[in-house]
XYZ file of C-alpha atoms in Angstrom:
343
model
C 1.303 15.130 35.745
C -2.493 15.463 35.839
C -4.647 12.669 37.228
C -6.204 11.937 33.798
C -2.765 11.535 32.232
C -1.662 9.152 34.985
C -4.767 7.007 34.515
C -4.304 6.984 30.741
C -0.677 5.859 31.008
C -1.678 3.116 33.462
C -4.280 1.872 30.995
C -1.928 1.967 27.995
C -0.857 -1.495 26.817
C 1.804 -1.502 24.092
C 1.658 -5.291 23.793
C -2.012 -4.982 22.749
C -1.051 -2.734 19.841
C 1.808 -5.009 18.797
C -0.451 -8.084 18.777
C -3.076 -6.262 16.702
C -0.470 -5.056 14.184
C 0.767 -8.640 13.732
C -2.788 -9.983 13.468
C -3.500 -7.536 10.640
C -0.782 -9.216 8.554
C -2.805 -12.404 8.139
C -5.352 -11.406 5.431
C -3.423 -11.251 2.133
C -4.043 -11.646 -1.583
C -0.524 -12.922 -2.318
C 0.230 -15.911 -0.047
C 3.996 -15.239 -0.073
C 4.338 -11.441 -0.258
C 1.147 -10.227 1.425
C -0.757 -7.279 -0.102
C -4.240 -6.098 0.958
C -5.002 -3.449 -1.574
C -7.919 -1.194 -2.542
C -11.175 -3.132 -2.604
C -9.479 -6.537 -2.339
C -10.836 -9.513 -0.408
C -7.910 -9.163 2.002
C -8.763 -5.517 2.655
C -12.386 -6.462 3.330
C -11.314 -9.199 5.777
C -9.024 -6.760 7.606
C -11.872 -4.246 7.815
C -14.098 -6.886 9.409
C -11.321 -7.615 11.922
C -11.158 -3.909 12.820
C -14.943 -3.692 13.237
C -14.794 -6.508 15.794
C -11.782 -4.910 17.502
C -13.420 -1.487 17.807
C -16.521 -3.027 19.376
C -14.421 -5.189 21.693
C -12.472 -2.236 23.147
C -15.703 -0.270 23.737
C -15.896 2.320 20.954
C -19.430 3.574 20.281
C -21.364 3.762 17.006
C -18.966 1.442 15.162
C -19.880 1.570 11.476
C -18.593 0.581 8.038
C -18.760 3.476 5.585
C -18.995 2.170 2.008
C -16.918 4.081 -0.553
C -16.392 3.474 -4.269
C -12.892 2.648 -5.493
C -11.183 0.948 -8.393
C -10.137 -2.474 -7.113
C -6.735 -4.163 -7.321
C -5.990 -7.789 -6.400
C -2.386 -8.987 -6.766
C -2.352 -12.777 -6.477
C 1.149 -13.726 -7.653
C 3.973 -13.131 -10.139
C 6.590 -15.872 -10.603
C 9.355 -15.803 -13.178
C 11.523 -18.871 -13.812
C 14.189 -19.818 -16.337
C 17.167 -22.095 -16.921
C 20.560 -20.596 -17.694
C 22.917 -21.980 -20.335
C 24.665 -24.126 -17.734
C 21.344 -25.754 -16.883
C 20.814 -24.068 -13.497
C 17.163 -23.359 -12.625
C 16.080 -20.001 -11.185
C 12.693 -18.983 -9.769
C 11.990 -15.364 -8.783
C 9.145 -13.810 -6.802
C 8.101 -10.503 -8.374
C 6.220 -7.575 -6.929
C 3.500 -5.827 -8.903
C 1.826 -2.526 -9.618
C -1.887 -1.753 -10.020
C -2.218 -3.039 -13.567
C -4.135 -5.742 -15.431
C -2.208 -8.888 -16.400
C -3.231 -12.541 -16.126
C -1.256 -15.298 -17.819
C -3.820 -17.946 -16.703
C -0.955 -20.171 -15.639
C 2.701 -20.318 -16.740
C 3.452 -18.902 -20.213
C 6.678 -18.540 -22.151
C 7.998 -15.070 -22.977
C 11.153 -13.587 -24.396
C 12.895 -11.027 -22.168
C 14.707 -7.948 -23.494
C 16.797 -5.483 -21.445
C 15.904 -1.861 -22.316
C 18.173 0.184 -20.031
C 16.117 2.949 -18.448
C 13.186 2.286 -20.745
C 13.250 5.613 -22.586
C 12.275 5.995 -26.251
C 15.974 6.140 -27.163
C 16.646 2.856 -25.327
C 14.148 1.088 -27.597
C 15.834 2.156 -30.835
C 16.582 -0.922 -32.984
C 14.712 -3.281 -30.622
C 11.603 -5.318 -31.376
C 9.832 -5.875 -28.047
C 6.349 -6.697 -29.286
C 4.771 -9.341 -27.058
C 7.924 -9.590 -24.918
C 8.785 -8.779 -21.314
C 11.082 -5.759 -21.007
C 13.479 -5.307 -18.098
C 14.236 -1.675 -17.178
C 16.193 0.144 -14.461
C 14.467 2.950 -12.581
C 15.407 5.520 -9.935
C 12.143 7.052 -8.805
C 13.749 9.636 -6.559
C 16.331 11.191 -8.864
C 14.775 10.585 -12.292
C 11.107 9.731 -12.922
C 8.158 7.800 -11.554
C 7.288 4.263 -12.645
C 4.420 5.277 -14.957
C 6.756 6.817 -17.576
C 8.753 3.690 -18.533
C 5.583 1.600 -18.133
C 3.675 3.673 -20.680
C 6.666 3.680 -23.017
C 6.693 -0.134 -22.861
C 2.990 -0.199 -23.723
C 3.520 2.120 -26.710
C 6.262 -0.193 -27.985
C 3.952 -3.212 -27.761
C 5.682 -5.004 -24.867
C 3.673 -7.624 -22.993
C 4.740 -6.125 -19.647
C 7.528 -4.130 -18.000
C 9.613 -5.489 -15.136
C 11.233 -2.682 -13.152
C 14.533 -2.907 -11.289
C 14.712 -0.346 -8.493
C 18.137 1.229 -8.971
C 18.645 2.950 -5.604
C 16.275 5.895 -5.284
C 12.898 5.959 -3.624
C 12.130 3.275 -1.080
C 14.943 0.891 -2.045
C 16.814 -0.520 0.949
C 18.510 -3.765 -0.066
C 19.652 -5.722 -3.135
C 17.184 -8.484 -2.284
C 14.246 -6.178 -1.539
C 11.177 -5.927 -3.736
C 9.524 -2.569 -4.274
C 6.143 -1.312 -5.419
C 4.337 2.011 -5.272
C 1.189 3.507 -6.718
C 1.068 3.898 -10.482
C -0.573 6.888 -12.132
C -1.376 5.354 -15.487
C -3.680 3.089 -17.457
C -4.499 -0.329 -16.032
C -3.723 -2.012 -19.374
C -0.013 -1.091 -19.239
C 1.216 -4.052 -17.125
C 4.091 -3.609 -14.691
C 5.963 -5.744 -12.175
C 9.071 -5.309 -10.036
C 12.124 -7.462 -9.406
C 14.907 -7.217 -6.846
C 18.329 -5.959 -7.908
C 19.902 -9.298 -6.949
C 17.500 -11.305 -9.122
C 17.737 -8.779 -11.947
C 21.516 -9.099 -11.927
C 21.185 -12.814 -12.685
C 18.833 -12.026 -15.572
C 21.114 -9.281 -16.909
C 24.127 -11.583 -16.872
C 22.199 -14.097 -18.983
C 20.907 -11.331 -21.272
C 24.481 -10.354 -22.136
C 24.423 -13.420 -24.410
C 21.241 -12.216 -26.097
C 17.491 -12.543 -25.721
C 16.343 -15.270 -23.316
C 13.144 -17.263 -22.822
C 11.449 -17.448 -19.441
C 8.312 -18.910 -17.913
C 6.086 -16.246 -16.369
C 3.046 -16.989 -14.201
C 1.273 -13.814 -13.057
C -2.153 -12.684 -11.905
C -2.739 -8.990 -11.224
C -6.371 -7.928 -11.591
C -7.902 -4.452 -11.735
C -11.642 -3.808 -11.669
C -13.314 -0.425 -11.993
C -16.034 0.908 -9.711
C -15.790 -1.585 -6.879
C -16.266 -0.900 -3.193
C -14.433 -0.871 0.084
C -15.143 0.310 3.627
C -13.743 2.866 6.032
C -14.195 1.680 9.621
C -15.410 4.244 12.162
C -15.743 4.232 15.959
C -16.379 7.018 18.460
C -15.750 8.160 22.027
C -18.581 10.669 22.751
C -17.497 14.093 23.959
C -19.115 16.540 26.354
C -19.615 18.873 23.381
C -21.135 16.642 20.682
C -21.215 19.332 17.968
C -17.467 19.240 17.348
C -15.127 16.309 16.742
C -11.451 15.479 16.578
C -10.553 12.789 14.067
C -7.804 10.213 14.547
C -7.043 8.287 11.360
C -4.699 5.745 9.782
C -4.955 3.566 6.673
C -5.272 -0.215 6.794
C -4.589 -1.189 3.181
C -1.018 -2.230 2.471
C 1.649 -3.529 0.144
C 3.558 -6.590 1.357
C 2.869 -7.488 5.023
C 2.088 -3.890 5.994
C 3.512 -4.103 9.527
C 5.236 -0.733 9.325
C 2.978 0.801 6.663
C 0.516 1.039 8.240
C -0.525 -1.727 10.682
C 1.418 -0.120 13.509
C -0.413 3.177 12.993
C -3.863 1.545 13.080
C -2.854 -0.512 16.107
C -1.428 2.561 17.860
C -4.627 4.493 17.146
C -6.812 1.739 18.624
C -4.365 1.375 21.508
C -4.967 5.053 22.299
C -8.743 4.540 22.084
C -8.592 1.484 24.330
C -6.527 3.270 26.973
C -8.804 6.324 26.950
C -11.868 4.138 27.464
C -10.248 2.017 30.204
C -9.046 5.146 32.024
C -12.589 6.576 32.102
C -11.564 9.803 30.389
C -14.390 11.815 28.846
C -13.123 14.192 26.156
C -14.435 17.712 25.545
C -15.158 16.905 21.869
C -16.149 13.680 20.154
C -13.114 11.565 19.333
C -13.649 9.731 16.045
C -11.312 6.849 15.224
C -11.213 6.102 11.497
C -9.377 3.207 9.841
C -9.155 4.267 6.198
C -9.165 1.899 3.244
C -7.553 2.538 -0.161
C -4.831 4.988 0.865
C -2.154 3.704 -1.483
C -4.306 3.590 -4.607
C -7.915 3.340 -5.757
C -8.297 5.386 -8.943
C -7.278 4.267 -12.439
C -5.513 6.766 -14.694
C -5.312 9.636 -12.216
C -2.269 11.696 -11.324
C -3.725 12.156 -7.821
C -4.367 8.563 -6.879
C -3.329 8.529 -3.215
C -5.761 8.783 -0.279
C -8.785 7.683 -2.285
C -10.493 6.219 0.775
C -9.996 9.427 2.761
C -11.201 11.597 -0.125
C -14.358 9.528 -0.601
C -15.048 9.588 3.150
C -15.146 13.389 3.220
C -16.788 14.052 -0.122
C -19.318 11.200 -0.378
C -19.689 9.156 2.819
C -19.664 11.927 5.462
C -19.696 15.396 3.920
C -21.241 16.654 7.187
C -17.815 16.312 8.806
C -16.662 19.422 6.969
C -16.970 22.225 9.506
C -17.601 19.794 12.394
C -14.167 18.154 12.566
C -11.748 20.694 14.014
C -8.598 18.567 13.597
C -7.422 15.322 12.010
C -4.469 13.549 13.615
C -3.377 11.120 10.895
C -0.803 8.467 11.813
C 1.644 7.058 9.279
C 4.722 4.825 9.712
C 5.105 5.176 13.510
C 7.468 2.159 13.571
C 10.085 4.065 11.601
C 13.350 2.166 11.693
C 15.960 4.942 11.833
C 16.280 6.494 15.256
C 13.904 7.479 18.070
C 12.705 10.775 16.592
C 9.671 11.175 14.388
C 8.331 14.020 12.298
C 5.118 16.026 12.405
C 3.654 17.571 9.280
C 0.836 20.047 9.523
C -1.059 22.669 7.585
C 0.434 26.147 7.267
C -2.158 27.614 9.650
C -0.909 25.420 12.506
């Protein structure tokens, strides 16, 4: 092993990265579930934390690059009802990037619409009601299809039950992904366990519930990508290390651990005294999960804006981007590398 590698490994502190990943969980828009989404106050607060952290570990030229995004703030979604035996239920719901504010608890009727296709709505009047629909986003279709169908039928909002498929791990788990659709087609998610209670009650017919939700979307807001640098011997070329710091839920796995790992690498390189051949640029990206209303290609908005608006000069200067995603993967000790065809 080379001397530089030995010094780097001596300087590496995994407990530093773990502490930082846990610290990043604290800013949140939803006090129970978490969420620091594109342009939200929680995302801004996390960005400020990362600015301080980059300066503290000794990165040079630490800057906040402003980029324009559509903003989403998910504050809460609570559904409660009383069954015919008088038992009270209260469910926490997840949400998607759509506009819906009840301004406090409001009463709604709930209707079960199967998979939420046009055929499932035949003979049903759902105008102004909440519709409950099953979805399997891996084997069938993405969330935006049943959501838009609910909007066309005049529903107040759709509540999706993840029926196996993409990202669903447990009956009590909540799920949420990006939504490629209009902001005025409201959508929320419910766990399979909670949905089963609702479905059992719906077997007797339409039911009334209290729904208190606040999910806000605002066009043309702003957020910040956070940049720090280790100068290289050749300052005309750079290698980029990147990871996103927005998140759904607490974000520990996706993607706090990646940001914390990236800064752990930077910290160890600086402490070891290593001077790279090329500039090493460490970039914590905002708005990876979402940031554009009504676009089919709504992922990686923060990264796109960084290259095309904030720092177009990077094109041709950055010879590689090592982007870190989900390094705390739960299933085994192996991880995967994806790269461009040329590599």
